[in-house]
N, CA and C atoms as an extended XYZ file, in Angstrom:
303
Properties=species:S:1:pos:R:3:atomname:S:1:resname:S:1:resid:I:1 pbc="F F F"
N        81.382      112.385      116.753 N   UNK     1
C        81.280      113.293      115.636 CA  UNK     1
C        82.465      113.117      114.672 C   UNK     1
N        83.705      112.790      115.306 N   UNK     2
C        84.548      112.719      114.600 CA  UNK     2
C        84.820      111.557      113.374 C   UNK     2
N        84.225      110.655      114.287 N   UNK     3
C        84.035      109.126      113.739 CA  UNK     3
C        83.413      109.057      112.397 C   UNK     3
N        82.467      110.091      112.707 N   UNK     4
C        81.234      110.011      111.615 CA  UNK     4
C        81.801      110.907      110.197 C   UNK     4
N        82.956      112.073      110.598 N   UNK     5
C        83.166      112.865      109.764 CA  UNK     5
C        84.261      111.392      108.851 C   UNK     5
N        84.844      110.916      109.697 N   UNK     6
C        85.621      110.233      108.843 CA  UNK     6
C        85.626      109.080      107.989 C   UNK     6
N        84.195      108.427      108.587 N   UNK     7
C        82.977      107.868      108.035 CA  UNK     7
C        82.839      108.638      105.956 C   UNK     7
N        82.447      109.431      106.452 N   UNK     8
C        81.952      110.309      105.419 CA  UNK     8
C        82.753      110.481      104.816 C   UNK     8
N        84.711      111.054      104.847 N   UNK     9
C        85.198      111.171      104.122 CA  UNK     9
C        85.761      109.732      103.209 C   UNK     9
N        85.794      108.887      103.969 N   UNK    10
C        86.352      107.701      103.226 CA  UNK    10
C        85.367      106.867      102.047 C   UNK    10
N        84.081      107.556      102.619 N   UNK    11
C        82.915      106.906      101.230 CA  UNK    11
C        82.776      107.574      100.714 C   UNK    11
N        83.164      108.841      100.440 N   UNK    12
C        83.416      109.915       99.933 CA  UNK    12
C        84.662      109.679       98.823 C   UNK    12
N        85.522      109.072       99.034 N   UNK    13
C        86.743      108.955       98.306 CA  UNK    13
C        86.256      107.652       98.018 C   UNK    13
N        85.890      106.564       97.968 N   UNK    14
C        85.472      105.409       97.483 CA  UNK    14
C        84.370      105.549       96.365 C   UNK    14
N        83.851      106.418       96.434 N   UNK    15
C        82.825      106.729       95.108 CA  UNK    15
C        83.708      107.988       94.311 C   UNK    15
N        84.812      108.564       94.498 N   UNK    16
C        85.297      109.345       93.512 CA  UNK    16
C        86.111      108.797       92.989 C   UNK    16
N        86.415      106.688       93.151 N   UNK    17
C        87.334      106.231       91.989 CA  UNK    17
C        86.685      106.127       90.986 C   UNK    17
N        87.242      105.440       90.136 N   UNK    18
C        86.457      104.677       88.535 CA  UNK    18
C        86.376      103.603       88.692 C   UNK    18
N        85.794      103.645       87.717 N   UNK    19
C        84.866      102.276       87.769 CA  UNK    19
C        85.499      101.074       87.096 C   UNK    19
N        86.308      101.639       86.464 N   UNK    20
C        87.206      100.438       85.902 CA  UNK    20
C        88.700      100.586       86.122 C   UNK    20
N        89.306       99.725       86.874 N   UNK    21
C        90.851       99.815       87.624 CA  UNK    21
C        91.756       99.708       86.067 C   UNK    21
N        92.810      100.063       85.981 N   UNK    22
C        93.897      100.697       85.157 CA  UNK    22
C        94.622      100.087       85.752 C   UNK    22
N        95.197       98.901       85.505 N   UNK    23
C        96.828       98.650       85.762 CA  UNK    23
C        98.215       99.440       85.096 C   UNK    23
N        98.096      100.362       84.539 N   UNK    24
C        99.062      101.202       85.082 CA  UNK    24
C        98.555      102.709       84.820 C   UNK    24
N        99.376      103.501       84.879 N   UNK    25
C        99.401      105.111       84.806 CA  UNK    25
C        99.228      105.651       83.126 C   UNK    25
N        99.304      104.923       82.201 N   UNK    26
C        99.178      105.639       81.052 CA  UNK    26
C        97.982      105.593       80.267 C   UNK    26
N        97.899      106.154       79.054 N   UNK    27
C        96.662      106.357       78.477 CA  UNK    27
C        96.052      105.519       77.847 C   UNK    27
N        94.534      105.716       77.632 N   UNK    28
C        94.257      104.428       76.446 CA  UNK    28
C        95.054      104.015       75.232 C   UNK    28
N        95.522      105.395       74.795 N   UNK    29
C        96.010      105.499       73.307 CA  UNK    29
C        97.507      104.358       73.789 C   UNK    29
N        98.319      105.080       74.734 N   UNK    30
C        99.735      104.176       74.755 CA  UNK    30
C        99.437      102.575       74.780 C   UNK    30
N        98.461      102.476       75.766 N   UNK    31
C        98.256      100.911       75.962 CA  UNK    31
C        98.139      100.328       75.177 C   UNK    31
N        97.308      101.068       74.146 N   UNK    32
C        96.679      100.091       72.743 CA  UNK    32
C        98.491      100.103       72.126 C   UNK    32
N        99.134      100.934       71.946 N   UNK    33
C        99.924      100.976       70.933 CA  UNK    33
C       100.873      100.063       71.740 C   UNK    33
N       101.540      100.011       73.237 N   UNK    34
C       101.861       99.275       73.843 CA  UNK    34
C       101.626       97.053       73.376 C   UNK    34
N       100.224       97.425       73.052 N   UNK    35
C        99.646       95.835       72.962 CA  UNK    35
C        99.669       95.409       71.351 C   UNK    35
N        99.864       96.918       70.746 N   UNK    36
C       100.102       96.287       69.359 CA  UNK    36
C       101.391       95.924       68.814 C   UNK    36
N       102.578       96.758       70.199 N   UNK    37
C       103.840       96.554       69.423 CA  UNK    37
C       104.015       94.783       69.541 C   UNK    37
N       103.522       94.627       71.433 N   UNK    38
C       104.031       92.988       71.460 CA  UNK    38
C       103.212       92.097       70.724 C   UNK    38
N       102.133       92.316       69.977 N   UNK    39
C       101.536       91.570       69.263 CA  UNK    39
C       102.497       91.383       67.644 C   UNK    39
N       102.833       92.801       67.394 N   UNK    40
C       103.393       92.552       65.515 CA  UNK    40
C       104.957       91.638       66.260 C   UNK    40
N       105.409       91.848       67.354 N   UNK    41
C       106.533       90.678       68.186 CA  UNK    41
C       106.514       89.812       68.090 C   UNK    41
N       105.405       89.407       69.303 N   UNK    42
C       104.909       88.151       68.515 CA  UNK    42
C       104.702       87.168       67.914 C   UNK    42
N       104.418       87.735       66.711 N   UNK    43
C       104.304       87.750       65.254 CA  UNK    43
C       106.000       87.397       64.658 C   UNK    43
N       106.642       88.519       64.948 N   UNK    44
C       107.632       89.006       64.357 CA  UNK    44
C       108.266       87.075       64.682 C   UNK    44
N       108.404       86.977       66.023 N   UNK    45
C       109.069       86.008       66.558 CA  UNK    45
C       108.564       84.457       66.182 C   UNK    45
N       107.353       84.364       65.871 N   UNK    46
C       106.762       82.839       65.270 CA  UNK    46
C       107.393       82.845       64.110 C   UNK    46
N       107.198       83.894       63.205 N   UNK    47
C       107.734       83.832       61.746 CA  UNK    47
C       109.176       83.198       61.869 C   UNK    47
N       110.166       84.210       62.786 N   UNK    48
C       111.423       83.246       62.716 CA  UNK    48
C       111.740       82.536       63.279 C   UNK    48
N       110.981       81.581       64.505 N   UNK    49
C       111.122       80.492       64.904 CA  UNK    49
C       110.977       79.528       63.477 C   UNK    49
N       109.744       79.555       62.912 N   UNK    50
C       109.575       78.867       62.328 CA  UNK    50
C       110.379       78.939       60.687 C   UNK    50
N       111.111       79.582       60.379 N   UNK    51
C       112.108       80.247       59.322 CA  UNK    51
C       113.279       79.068       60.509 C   UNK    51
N       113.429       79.256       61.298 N   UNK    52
C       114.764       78.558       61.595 CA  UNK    52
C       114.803       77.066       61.647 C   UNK    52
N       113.261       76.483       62.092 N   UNK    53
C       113.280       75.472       61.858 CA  UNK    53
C       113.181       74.685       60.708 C   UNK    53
N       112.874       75.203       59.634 N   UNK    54
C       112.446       74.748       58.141 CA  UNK    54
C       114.446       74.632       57.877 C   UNK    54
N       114.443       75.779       58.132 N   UNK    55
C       116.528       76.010       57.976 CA  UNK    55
C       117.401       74.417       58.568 C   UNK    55
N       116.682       74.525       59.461 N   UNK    56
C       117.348       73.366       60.827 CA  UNK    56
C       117.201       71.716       60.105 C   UNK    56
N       115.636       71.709       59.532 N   UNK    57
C       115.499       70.617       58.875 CA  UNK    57
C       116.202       70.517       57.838 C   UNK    57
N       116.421       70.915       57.140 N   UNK    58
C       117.020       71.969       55.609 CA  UNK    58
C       118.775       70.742       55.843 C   UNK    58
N       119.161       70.971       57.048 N   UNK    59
C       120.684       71.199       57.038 CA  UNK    59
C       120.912       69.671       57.855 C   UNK    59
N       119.750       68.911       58.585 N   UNK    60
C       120.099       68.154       59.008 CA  UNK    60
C       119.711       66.275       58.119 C   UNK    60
N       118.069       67.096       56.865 N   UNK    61
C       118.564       66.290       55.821 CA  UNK    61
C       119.447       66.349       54.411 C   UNK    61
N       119.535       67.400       54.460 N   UNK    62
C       120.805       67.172       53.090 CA  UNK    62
C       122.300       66.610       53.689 C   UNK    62
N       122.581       66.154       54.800 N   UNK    63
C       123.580       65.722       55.226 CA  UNK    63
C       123.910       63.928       55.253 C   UNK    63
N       124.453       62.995       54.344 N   UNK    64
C       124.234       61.719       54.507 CA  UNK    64
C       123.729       60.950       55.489 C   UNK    64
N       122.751       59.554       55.591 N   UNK    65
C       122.972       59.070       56.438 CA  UNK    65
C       123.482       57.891       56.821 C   UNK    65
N       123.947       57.399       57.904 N   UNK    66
C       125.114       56.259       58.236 CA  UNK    66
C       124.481       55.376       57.892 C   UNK    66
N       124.382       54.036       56.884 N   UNK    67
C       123.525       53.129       56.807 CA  UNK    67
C       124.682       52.036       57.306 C   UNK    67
N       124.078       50.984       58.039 N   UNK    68
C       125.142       49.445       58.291 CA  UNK    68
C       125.592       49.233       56.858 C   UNK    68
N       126.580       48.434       56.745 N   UNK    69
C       126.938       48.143       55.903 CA  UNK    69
C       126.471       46.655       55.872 C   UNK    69
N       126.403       46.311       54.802 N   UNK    70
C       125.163       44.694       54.783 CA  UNK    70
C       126.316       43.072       55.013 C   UNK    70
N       127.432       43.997       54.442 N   UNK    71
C       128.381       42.749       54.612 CA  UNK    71
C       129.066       42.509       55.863 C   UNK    71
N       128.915       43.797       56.608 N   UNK    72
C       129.540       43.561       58.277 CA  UNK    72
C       129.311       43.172       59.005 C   UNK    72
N       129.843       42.559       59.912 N   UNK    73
C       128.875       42.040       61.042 CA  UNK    73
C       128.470       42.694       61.935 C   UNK    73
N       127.105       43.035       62.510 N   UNK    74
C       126.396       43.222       63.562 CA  UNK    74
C       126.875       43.397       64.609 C   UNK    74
N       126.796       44.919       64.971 N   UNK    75
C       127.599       44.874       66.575 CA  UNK    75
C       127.074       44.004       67.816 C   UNK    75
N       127.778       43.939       68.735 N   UNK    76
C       127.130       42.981       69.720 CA  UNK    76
C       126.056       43.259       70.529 C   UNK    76
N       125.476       44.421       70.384 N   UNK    77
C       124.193       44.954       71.098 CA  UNK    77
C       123.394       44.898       70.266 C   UNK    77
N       123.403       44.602       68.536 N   UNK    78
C       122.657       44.671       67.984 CA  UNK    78
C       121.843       43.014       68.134 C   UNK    78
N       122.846       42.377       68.088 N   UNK    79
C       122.156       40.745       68.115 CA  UNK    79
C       122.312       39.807       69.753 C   UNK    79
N       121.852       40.129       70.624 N   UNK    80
C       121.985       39.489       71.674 CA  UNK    80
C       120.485       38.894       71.933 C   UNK    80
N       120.833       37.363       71.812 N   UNK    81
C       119.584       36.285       72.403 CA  UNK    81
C       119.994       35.104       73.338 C   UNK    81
N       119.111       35.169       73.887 N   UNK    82
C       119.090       34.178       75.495 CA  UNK    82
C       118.197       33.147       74.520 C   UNK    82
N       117.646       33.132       74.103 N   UNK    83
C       116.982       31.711       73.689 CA  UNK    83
C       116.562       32.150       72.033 C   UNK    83
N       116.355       31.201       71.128 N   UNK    84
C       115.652       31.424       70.057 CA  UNK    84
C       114.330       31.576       69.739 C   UNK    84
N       113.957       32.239       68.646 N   UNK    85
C       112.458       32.925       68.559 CA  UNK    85
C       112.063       31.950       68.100 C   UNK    85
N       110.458       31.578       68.537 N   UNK    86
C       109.711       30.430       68.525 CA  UNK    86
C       109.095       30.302       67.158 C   UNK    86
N       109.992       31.042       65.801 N   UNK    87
C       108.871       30.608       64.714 CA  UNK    87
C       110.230       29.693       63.755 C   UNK    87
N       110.073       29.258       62.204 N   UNK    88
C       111.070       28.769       61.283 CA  UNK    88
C       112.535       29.077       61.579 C   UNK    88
N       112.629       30.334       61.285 N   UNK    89
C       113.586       30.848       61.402 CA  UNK    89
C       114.483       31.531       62.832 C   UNK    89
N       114.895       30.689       63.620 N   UNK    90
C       114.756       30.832       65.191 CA  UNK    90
C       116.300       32.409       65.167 C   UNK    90
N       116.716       32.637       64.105 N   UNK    91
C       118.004       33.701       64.352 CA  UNK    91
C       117.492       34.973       63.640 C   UNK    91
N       116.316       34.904       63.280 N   UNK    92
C       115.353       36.361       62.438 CA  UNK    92
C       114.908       36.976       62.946 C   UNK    92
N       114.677       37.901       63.013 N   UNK    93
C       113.451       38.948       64.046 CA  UNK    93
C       112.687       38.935       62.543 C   UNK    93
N       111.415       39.127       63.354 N   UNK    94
C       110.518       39.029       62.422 CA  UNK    94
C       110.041       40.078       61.304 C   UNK    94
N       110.725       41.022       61.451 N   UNK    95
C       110.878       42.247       60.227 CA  UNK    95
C       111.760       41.879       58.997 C   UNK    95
N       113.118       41.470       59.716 N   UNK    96
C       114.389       40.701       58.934 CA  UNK    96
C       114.336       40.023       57.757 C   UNK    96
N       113.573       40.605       56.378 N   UNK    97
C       112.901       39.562       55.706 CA  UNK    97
C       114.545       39.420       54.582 C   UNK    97
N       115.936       39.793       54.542 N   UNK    98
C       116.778       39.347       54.348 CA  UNK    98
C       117.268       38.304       54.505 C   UNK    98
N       117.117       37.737       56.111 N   UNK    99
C       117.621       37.151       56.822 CA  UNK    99
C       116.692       35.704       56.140 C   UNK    99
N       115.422       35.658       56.355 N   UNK   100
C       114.458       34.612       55.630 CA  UNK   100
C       114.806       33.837       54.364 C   UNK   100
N       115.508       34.313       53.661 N   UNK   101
C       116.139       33.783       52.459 CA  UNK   101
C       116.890       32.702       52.266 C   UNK   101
């Protein structure tokens, strides 16, 4: 008898939840306002990611850049060959259209 009463109370409390689970304790109204703050965030936060990077580009081309100088010579990592290239010009890389002259 007892079995049965407790039977009864536990399907008893299983049909007096809802029907749709709530991850947490507050109301519809907070949640929504909850999901709108991190949304205008967000928001808030793409805008100045992308504000910092336009900035970032901003500052890293208006700054000169190092060009070789044409009359110097070539550091030693720049020109290292074990054998010569198999076309006319065996000391050219084949972009080198200076060098072709």
């Amino acid at each position: 008898m007892a079995t049965l009463l407790n039977r009864s109370l536990r399907v008893g409390a299983q049909c007096a939840r809802p029907l749709s689970r709530q991850m947490s304790e507050m109301s519809a109204e907070a949640a929504h306002n909850k999901v709108t703050f991190w949304t205008k965030t967000s928001y808030g936060m793409a805008v100045a990611v992308g504000a910092l990077t336009v900035w970032n580009v901003y500052v890293h081309m208006s700054h000169g850049h190092h060009e070789h100088d044409e009359d110097a010579p070539l550091p030693a990592y720049m020109k290292i060959r074990t054998k010569p290239f198999p076309w006319e010009f065996d000391d050219c890389s084949p972009m080198d259209l200076k060098c072709k002259r």
